[in-house]
PDB file of N, CA and C in Angstrom:
ATOM      1  N   UNK A  18      96.699  37.468  92.623  1.00 68.00           N
ATOM      2  CA  UNK A  18      95.299  37.080  92.511  1.00 68.00           C
ATOM      3  C   UNK A  18      95.211  35.555  92.520  1.00 68.00           C
ATOM      4  N   UNK A  19      94.489  35.027  93.454  1.00 79.00           N
ATOM      5  CA  UNK A  19      94.267  33.591  93.547  1.00 79.00           C
ATOM      6  C   UNK A  19      92.893  33.242  93.000  1.00 79.00           C
ATOM      7  N   UNK A  20      92.854  32.224  92.186  1.00 80.00           N
ATOM      8  CA  UNK A  20      91.586  31.773  91.632  1.00 80.00           C
ATOM      9  C   UNK A  20      91.233  30.457  92.305  1.00 80.00           C
ATOM     10  N   UNK A  21      90.035  30.367  92.797  1.00 82.00           N
ATOM     11  CA  UNK A  21      89.551  29.136  93.401  1.00 82.00           C
ATOM     12  C   UNK A  21      88.961  28.271  92.289  1.00 82.00           C
ATOM     13  N   UNK A  22      89.819  27.446  91.686  1.00 77.00           N
ATOM     14  CA  UNK A  22      89.388  26.656  90.537  1.00 77.00           C
ATOM     15  C   UNK A  22      88.288  25.668  90.888  1.00 77.00           C
ATOM     16  N   UNK A  23      88.385  25.057  92.077  1.00 79.00           N
ATOM     17  CA  UNK A  23      87.333  24.117  92.483  1.00 79.00           C
ATOM     18  C   UNK A  23      85.985  24.817  92.592  1.00 79.00           C
ATOM     19  N   UNK A  24      85.999  25.996  93.212  1.00 83.00           N
ATOM     20  CA  UNK A  24      84.749  26.759  93.355  1.00 83.00           C
ATOM     21  C   UNK A  24      84.194  27.178  92.007  1.00 83.00           C
ATOM     22  N   UNK A  25      85.078  27.635  91.130  1.00 82.00           N
ATOM     23  CA  UNK A  25      84.642  28.043  89.788  1.00 82.00           C
ATOM     24  C   UNK A  25      84.066  26.855  89.018  1.00 82.00           C
ATOM     25  N   UNK A  26      84.767  25.739  89.089  1.00 80.00           N
ATOM     26  CA  UNK A  26      84.314  24.528  88.387  1.00 80.00           C
ATOM     27  C   UNK A  26      82.967  24.072  88.948  1.00 80.00           C
ATOM     28  N   UNK A  27      82.819  24.167  90.282  1.00 84.00           N
ATOM     29  CA  UNK A  27      81.570  23.749  90.919  1.00 84.00           C
ATOM     30  C   UNK A  27      80.418  24.643  90.486  1.00 84.00           C
ATOM     31  N   UNK A  28      80.679  25.957  90.354  1.00 86.00           N
ATOM     32  CA  UNK A  28      79.618  26.885  89.924  1.00 86.00           C
ATOM     33  C   UNK A  28      79.189  26.609  88.492  1.00 86.00           C
ATOM     34  N   UNK A  29      80.147  26.222  87.631  1.00 84.00           N
ATOM     35  CA  UNK A  29      79.822  25.992  86.219  1.00 84.00           C
ATOM     36  C   UNK A  29      79.157  24.632  86.012  1.00 84.00           C
ATOM     37  N   UNK A  30      79.775  23.574  86.572  1.00 81.00           N
ATOM     38  CA  UNK A  30      79.319  22.216  86.282  1.00 81.00           C
ATOM     39  C   UNK A  30      78.605  21.524  87.438  1.00 81.00           C
ATOM     40  N   UNK A  31      78.657  22.096  88.617  1.00 84.00           N
ATOM     41  CA  UNK A  31      77.962  21.505  89.751  1.00 84.00           C
ATOM     42  C   UNK A  31      78.683  20.330  90.381  1.00 84.00           C
ATOM     43  N   UNK A  32      79.937  20.090  90.038  1.00 81.00           N
ATOM     44  CA  UNK A  32      80.718  19.010  90.641  1.00 81.00           C
ATOM     45  C   UNK A  32      82.202  19.328  90.476  1.00 81.00           C
ATOM     46  N   UNK A  33      83.030  18.701  91.309  1.00 80.00           N
ATOM     47  CA  UNK A  33      84.475  18.930  91.213  1.00 80.00           C
ATOM     48  C   UNK A  33      85.236  17.669  90.875  1.00 80.00           C
ATOM     49  N   UNK A  34      84.517  16.547  90.728  1.00 79.00           N
ATOM     50  CA  UNK A  34      85.170  15.305  90.308  1.00 79.00           C
ATOM     51  C   UNK A  34      84.191  14.505  89.451  1.00 79.00           C
ATOM     52  N   UNK A  35      84.727  13.595  88.658  1.00 76.00           N
ATOM     53  CA  UNK A  35      83.888  12.752  87.795  1.00 76.00           C
ATOM     54  C   UNK A  35      84.462  11.348  87.860  1.00 76.00           C
ATOM     55  N   UNK A  36      83.632  10.385  88.166  1.00 81.00           N
ATOM     56  CA  UNK A  36      84.053   8.998  88.373  1.00 81.00           C
ATOM     57  C   UNK A  36      85.151   8.904  89.428  1.00 81.00           C
ATOM     58  N   UNK A  37      85.075   9.790  90.422  1.00 83.00           N
ATOM     59  CA  UNK A  37      86.023   9.744  91.522  1.00 83.00           C
ATOM     60  C   UNK A  37      87.380  10.352  91.221  1.00 83.00           C
ATOM     61  N   UNK A  38      87.544  10.940  90.051  1.00 84.00           N
ATOM     62  CA  UNK A  38      88.825  11.536  89.683  1.00 84.00           C
ATOM     63  C   UNK A  38      88.621  13.044  89.527  1.00 84.00           C
ATOM     64  N   UNK A  39      89.565  13.822  90.036  1.00 83.00           N
ATOM     65  CA  UNK A  39      89.471  15.284  90.019  1.00 83.00           C
ATOM     66  C   UNK A  39      89.365  15.805  88.588  1.00 83.00           C
ATOM     67  N   UNK A  40      88.670  16.927  88.450  1.00 81.00           N
ATOM     68  CA  UNK A  40      88.449  17.514  87.125  1.00 81.00           C
ATOM     69  C   UNK A  40      89.745  17.958  86.461  1.00 81.00           C
ATOM     70  N   UNK A  41      90.753  18.317  87.229  1.00 83.00           N
ATOM     71  CA  UNK A  41      92.038  18.715  86.643  1.00 83.00           C
ATOM     72  C   UNK A  41      92.626  17.608  85.787  1.00 83.00           C
ATOM     73  N   UNK A  42      92.451  16.364  86.246  1.00 89.00           N
ATOM     74  CA  UNK A  42      92.930  15.226  85.465  1.00 89.00           C
ATOM     75  C   UNK A  42      92.191  15.153  84.136  1.00 89.00           C
ATOM     76  N   UNK A  43      90.865  15.291  84.180  1.00 86.00           N
ATOM     77  CA  UNK A  43      90.076  15.187  82.947  1.00 86.00           C
ATOM     78  C   UNK A  43      90.384  16.344  81.991  1.00 86.00           C
ATOM     79  N   UNK A  44      90.602  17.531  82.529  1.00 87.00           N
ATOM     80  CA  UNK A  44      90.980  18.673  81.678  1.00 87.00           C
ATOM     81  C   UNK A  44      92.323  18.387  81.022  1.00 87.00           C
ATOM     82  N   UNK A  45      93.265  17.855  81.796  1.00 93.00           N
ATOM     83  CA  UNK A  45      94.570  17.497  81.233  1.00 93.00           C
ATOM     84  C   UNK A  45      94.436  16.444  80.146  1.00 93.00           C
ATOM     85  N   UNK A  46      93.564  15.450  80.359  1.00 95.00           N
ATOM     86  CA  UNK A  46      93.355  14.400  79.352  1.00 95.00           C
ATOM     87  C   UNK A  46      92.773  14.977  78.061  1.00 95.00           C
ATOM     88  N   UNK A  47      91.852  15.911  78.198  1.00 95.00           N
ATOM     89  CA  UNK A  47      91.262  16.546  77.006  1.00 95.00           C
ATOM     90  C   UNK A  47      92.322  17.337  76.253  1.00 95.00           C
ATOM     91  N   UNK A  48      93.166  18.053  76.966  1.00 97.00           N
ATOM     92  CA  UNK A  48      94.231  18.831  76.321  1.00 97.00           C
ATOM     93  C   UNK A  48      95.193  17.905  75.583  1.00 97.00           C
ATOM     94  N   UNK A  49      95.593  16.817  76.222  1.00 98.00           N
ATOM     95  CA  UNK A  49      96.496  15.857  75.575  1.00 98.00           C
ATOM     96  C   UNK A  49      95.835  15.252  74.341  1.00 98.00           C
ATOM     97  N   UNK A  50      94.559  14.890  74.447  1.00 98.00           N
ATOM     98  CA  UNK A  50      93.847  14.311  73.300  1.00 98.00           C
ATOM     99  C   UNK A  50      93.791  15.305  72.142  1.00 98.00           C
ATOM    100  N   UNK A  51      93.546  16.585  72.435  1.00 98.00           N
ATOM    101  CA  UNK A  51      93.499  17.595  71.372  1.00 98.00           C
ATOM    102  C   UNK A  51      94.866  17.774  70.717  1.00 98.00           C
ATOM    103  N   UNK A  52      95.933  17.733  71.505  1.00 98.00           N
ATOM    104  CA  UNK A  52      97.285  17.848  70.954  1.00 98.00           C
ATOM    105  C   UNK A  52      97.582  16.660  70.047  1.00 98.00           C
ATOM    106  N   UNK A  53      97.224  15.463  70.483  1.00 97.00           N
ATOM    107  CA  UNK A  53      97.467  14.260  69.677  1.00 97.00           C
ATOM    108  C   UNK A  53      96.691  14.324  68.368  1.00 97.00           C
ATOM    109  N   UNK A  54      95.430  14.718  68.420  1.00 97.00           N
ATOM    110  CA  UNK A  54      94.619  14.831  67.201  1.00 97.00           C
ATOM    111  C   UNK A  54      95.225  15.887  66.273  1.00 97.00           C
ATOM    112  N   UNK A  55      95.632  17.017  66.828  1.00 97.00           N
ATOM    113  CA  UNK A  55      96.247  18.069  66.012  1.00 97.00           C
ATOM    114  C   UNK A  55      97.521  17.593  65.340  1.00 97.00           C
ATOM    115  N   UNK A  56      98.364  16.866  66.074  1.00 96.00           N
ATOM    116  CA  UNK A  56      99.609  16.362  65.488  1.00 96.00           C
ATOM    117  C   UNK A  56      99.315  15.356  64.372  1.00 96.00           C
ATOM    118  N   UNK A  57      98.313  14.521  64.563  1.00 95.00           N
ATOM    119  CA  UNK A  57      97.954  13.563  63.523  1.00 95.00           C
ATOM    120  C   UNK A  57      97.420  14.260  62.278  1.00 95.00           C
ATOM    121  N   UNK A  58      96.632  15.288  62.456  1.00 94.00           N
ATOM    122  CA  UNK A  58      96.118  16.032  61.297  1.00 94.00           C
ATOM    123  C   UNK A  58      97.271  16.638  60.514  1.00 94.00           C
ATOM    124  N   UNK A  59      98.233  17.220  61.221  1.00 93.00           N
ATOM    125  CA  UNK A  59      99.396  17.804  60.548  1.00 93.00           C
ATOM    126  C   UNK A  59     100.166  16.719  59.802  1.00 93.00           C
ATOM    127  N   UNK A  60     100.400  15.579  60.439  1.00 90.00           N
ATOM    128  CA  UNK A  60     101.165  14.511  59.796  1.00 90.00           C
ATOM    129  C   UNK A  60     100.423  13.921  58.600  1.00 90.00           C
ATOM    130  N   UNK A  61      99.114  13.754  58.704  1.00 90.00           N
ATOM    131  CA  UNK A  61      98.351  13.180  57.596  1.00 90.00           C
ATOM    132  C   UNK A  61      98.355  14.092  56.379  1.00 90.00           C
ATOM    133  N   UNK A  62      98.583  15.391  56.585  1.00 89.00           N
ATOM    134  CA  UNK A  62      98.580  16.334  55.468  1.00 89.00           C
ATOM    135  C   UNK A  62      99.944  16.479  54.801  1.00 89.00           C
ATOM    136  N   UNK A  63     100.978  15.814  55.335  1.00 84.00           N
ATOM    137  CA  UNK A  63     102.281  15.817  54.675  1.00 84.00           C
ATOM    138  C   UNK A  63     102.215  14.986  53.409  1.00 84.00           C
ATOM    139  N   UNK A  64     102.940  15.425  52.386  1.00 79.00           N
ATOM    140  CA  UNK A  64     103.049  14.621  51.177  1.00 79.00           C
ATOM    141  C   UNK A  64     103.993  13.461  51.436  1.00 79.00           C
ATOM    142  N   UNK A  65     103.670  12.314  50.855  1.00 81.00           N
ATOM    143  CA  UNK A  65     104.543  11.164  51.008  1.00 81.00           C
ATOM    144  C   UNK A  65     105.798  11.404  50.170  1.00 81.00           C
ATOM    145  N   UNK A  66     106.947  11.120  50.751  1.00 76.00           N
ATOM    146  CA  UNK A  66     108.209  11.331  50.051  1.00 76.00           C
ATOM    147  C   UNK A  66     108.406  10.224  49.027  1.00 76.00           C
ATOM    148  N   UNK A  67     108.626  10.623  47.770  1.00 81.00           N
ATOM    149  CA  UNK A  67     108.856   9.676  46.688  1.00 81.00           C
ATOM    150  C   UNK A  67     110.270   9.890  46.162  1.00 81.00           C
ATOM    151  N   UNK A  68     111.200   8.959  46.448  1.00 84.00           N
ATOM    152  CA  UNK A  68     112.592   9.154  46.030  1.00 84.00           C
ATOM    153  C   UNK A  68     112.752   9.287  44.520  1.00 84.00           C
ATOM    154  N   UNK A  69     111.966   8.550  43.749  1.00 85.00           N
ATOM    155  CA  UNK A  69     112.074   8.632  42.285  1.00 85.00           C
ATOM    156  C   UNK A  69     111.645  10.002  41.786  1.00 85.00           C
ATOM    157  N   UNK A  70     110.555  10.514  42.335  1.00 84.00           N
ATOM    158  CA  UNK A  70     110.082  11.844  41.941  1.00 84.00           C
ATOM    159  C   UNK A  70     111.115  12.903  42.334  1.00 84.00           C
ATOM    160  N   UNK A  71     111.706  12.726  43.513  1.00 84.00           N
ATOM    161  CA  UNK A  71     112.730  13.670  43.983  1.00 84.00           C
ATOM    162  C   UNK A  71     113.933  13.661  43.032  1.00 84.00           C
ATOM    163  N   UNK A  72     114.359  12.471  42.604  1.00 87.00           N
ATOM    164  CA  UNK A  72     115.480  12.369  41.662  1.00 87.00           C
ATOM    165  C   UNK A  72     115.140  13.066  40.358  1.00 87.00           C
ATOM    166  N   UNK A  73     113.915  12.852  39.863  1.00 87.00           N
ATOM    167  CA  UNK A  73     113.484  13.469  38.605  1.00 87.00           C
ATOM    168  C   UNK A  73     113.480  14.993  38.731  1.00 87.00           C
ATOM    169  N   UNK A  74     112.944  15.508  39.846  1.00 87.00           N
ATOM    170  CA  UNK A  74     112.900  16.959  40.051  1.00 87.00           C
ATOM    171  C   UNK A  74     114.310  17.548  40.129  1.00 87.00           C
ATOM    172  N   UNK A  75     115.213  16.862  40.815  1.00 89.00           N
ATOM    173  CA  UNK A  75     116.588  17.342  40.909  1.00 89.00           C
ATOM    174  C   UNK A  75     117.265  17.331  39.545  1.00 89.00           C
ATOM    175  N   UNK A  76     116.988  16.291  38.763  1.00 88.00           N
ATOM    176  CA  UNK A  76     117.564  16.201  37.420  1.00 88.00           C
ATOM    177  C   UNK A  76     117.064  17.357  36.551  1.00 88.00           C
ATOM    178  N   UNK A  77     115.760  17.612  36.589  1.00 89.00           N
ATOM    179  CA  UNK A  77     115.191  18.719  35.808  1.00 89.00           C
ATOM    180  C   UNK A  77     115.786  20.052  36.249  1.00 89.00           C
ATOM    181  N   UNK A  78     115.969  20.235  37.554  1.00 90.00           N
ATOM    182  CA  UNK A  78     116.541  21.477  38.071  1.00 90.00           C
ATOM    183  C   UNK A  78     117.977  21.659  37.559  1.00 90.00           C
ATOM    184  N   UNK A  79     118.760  20.590  37.599  1.00 89.00           N
ATOM    185  CA  UNK A  79     120.141  20.670  37.116  1.00 89.00           C
ATOM    186  C   UNK A  79     120.195  20.930  35.622  1.00 89.00           C
ATOM    187  N   UNK A  80     119.275  20.324  34.868  1.00 90.00           N
ATOM    188  CA  UNK A  80     119.244  20.549  33.416  1.00 90.00           C
ATOM    189  C   UNK A  80     118.916  22.004  33.102  1.00 90.00           C
ATOM    190  N   UNK A  81     117.969  22.591  33.842  1.00 90.00           N
ATOM    191  CA  UNK A  81     117.626  24.002  33.627  1.00 90.00           C
ATOM    192  C   UNK A  81     118.831  24.892  33.915  1.00 90.00           C
ATOM    193  N   UNK A  82     119.515  24.595  35.032  1.00 90.00           N
ATOM    194  CA  UNK A  82     120.701  25.385  35.373  1.00 90.00           C
ATOM    195  C   UNK A  82     121.775  25.244  34.302  1.00 90.00           C
ATOM    196  N   UNK A  83     121.943  24.049  33.781  1.00 88.00           N
ATOM    197  CA  UNK A  83     122.936  23.805  32.733  1.00 88.00           C
ATOM    198  C   UNK A  83     122.577  24.579  31.462  1.00 88.00           C
ATOM    199  N   UNK A  84     121.285  24.548  31.086  1.00 90.00           N
ATOM    200  CA  UNK A  84     120.846  25.289  29.901  1.00 90.00           C
ATOM    201  C   UNK A  84     121.052  26.786  30.087  1.00 90.00           C
ATOM    202  N   UNK A  85     120.736  27.302  31.274  1.00 88.00           N
ATOM    203  CA  UNK A  85     120.936  28.726  31.529  1.00 88.00           C
ATOM    204  C   UNK A  85     122.415  29.093  31.466  1.00 88.00           C
ATOM    205  N   UNK A  86     123.256  28.230  31.990  1.00 89.00           N
ATOM    206  CA  UNK A  86     124.706  28.481  31.947  1.00 89.00           C
ATOM    207  C   UNK A  86     125.196  28.490  30.508  1.00 89.00           C
ATOM    208  N   UNK A  87     124.697  27.557  29.674  1.00 89.00           N
ATOM    209  CA  UNK A  87     125.098  27.518  28.267  1.00 89.00           C
ATOM    210  C   UNK A  87     124.664  28.796  27.551  1.00 89.00           C
ATOM    211  N   UNK A  88     123.432  29.251  27.800  1.00 89.00           N
ATOM    212  CA  UNK A  88     122.949  30.484  27.180  1.00 89.00           C
ATOM    213  C   UNK A  88     123.795  31.674  27.631  1.00 89.00           C
ATOM    214  N   UNK A  89     124.121  31.700  28.903  1.00 86.00           N
ATOM    215  CA  UNK A  89     124.950  32.784  29.423  1.00 86.00           C
ATOM    216  C   UNK A  89     126.323  32.778  28.739  1.00 86.00           C
ATOM    217  N   UNK A  90     126.934  31.605  28.614  1.00 86.00           N
ATOM    218  CA  UNK A  90     128.239  31.498  27.966  1.00 86.00           C
ATOM    219  C   UNK A  90     128.169  31.919  26.505  1.00 86.00           C
ATOM    220  N   UNK A  91     127.090  31.520  25.804  1.00 86.00           N
ATOM    221  CA  UNK A  91     126.926  31.902  24.391  1.00 86.00           C
ATOM    222  C   UNK A  91     126.825  33.417  24.258  1.00 86.00           C
ATOM    223  N   UNK A  92     126.026  34.044  25.125  1.00 84.00           N
ATOM    224  CA  UNK A  92     125.885  35.499  25.065  1.00 84.00           C
ATOM    225  C   UNK A  92     127.198  36.195  25.413  1.00 84.00           C
ATOM    226  N   UNK A  93     127.919  35.636  26.356  1.00 83.00           N
ATOM    227  CA  UNK A  93     129.200  36.226  26.733  1.00 83.00           C
ATOM    228  C   UNK A  93     130.186  36.156  25.571  1.00 83.00           C
ATOM    229  N   UNK A  94     130.193  35.025  24.843  1.00 83.00           N
ATOM    230  CA  UNK A  94     131.081  34.890  23.668  1.00 83.00           C
ATOM    231  C   UNK A  94     130.643  35.844  22.560  1.00 83.00           C
ATOM    232  N   UNK A  95     129.333  35.931  22.381  1.00 82.00           N
ATOM    233  CA  UNK A  95     128.788  36.793  21.317  1.00 82.00           C
ATOM    234  C   UNK A  95     129.156  38.255  21.561  1.00 82.00           C
ATOM    235  N   UNK A  96     129.127  38.664  22.813  1.00 81.00           N
ATOM    236  CA  UNK A  96     129.405  40.055  23.146  1.00 81.00           C
ATOM    237  C   UNK A  96     130.710  40.165  23.938  1.00 81.00           C
ATOM    238  N   UNK A  97     131.704  39.434  23.544  1.00 78.00           N
ATOM    239  CA  UNK A  97     132.978  39.416  24.260  1.00 78.00           C
ATOM    240  C   UNK A  97     133.634  40.782  24.290  1.00 78.00           C
ATOM    241  N   UNK A  98     133.395  41.563  23.257  1.00 77.00           N
ATOM    242  CA  UNK A  98     134.011  42.896  23.219  1.00 77.00           C
ATOM    243  C   UNK A  98     133.488  43.804  24.333  1.00 77.00           C
ATOM    244  N   UNK A  99     132.283  43.544  24.838  1.00 75.00           N
ATOM    245  CA  UNK A  99     131.737  44.354  25.921  1.00 75.00           C
ATOM    246  C   UNK A  99     132.388  44.031  27.271  1.00 75.00           C
ATOM    247  N   UNK A 100     132.965  42.838  27.391  1.00 67.00           N
ATOM    248  CA  UNK A 100     133.538  42.398  28.655  1.00 67.00           C
ATOM    249  C   UNK A 100     135.027  42.699  28.782  1.00 67.00           C
ATOM    250  N   UNK A 101     135.617  43.374  27.792  1.00 64.00           N
ATOM    251  CA  UNK A 101     137.064  43.657  27.828  1.00 64.00           C
ATOM    252  C   UNK A 101     137.345  44.889  28.635  1.00 64.00           C
TER     253      UNK A 101
END
C-alpha cells in the first residue's frame, strides 16, 4: 500500500511546503523538538546527587545491618542448644 503523503498533506493543510521548505522537514523538526523537550523534562525531574547525603545513607544502612547481625548473634548464643 502506497500512501501519497503530499496529496494527503495538501488535502489537510492546502499546501505541501512552508517558507519554501517541504513539510517533511518541518514534521521532522517538530518531532526532534518534542524529543528534546521530553528529555529535558526527564532530566529536570532527577534528584540532584548529594555525596554527603549518600555517605550518610550508606552509613545508616551499614549500622542497621550491624545491629541486625549483633541481634542475630545474641539469639544464636542464647539458643545455642537448638543449633547443635
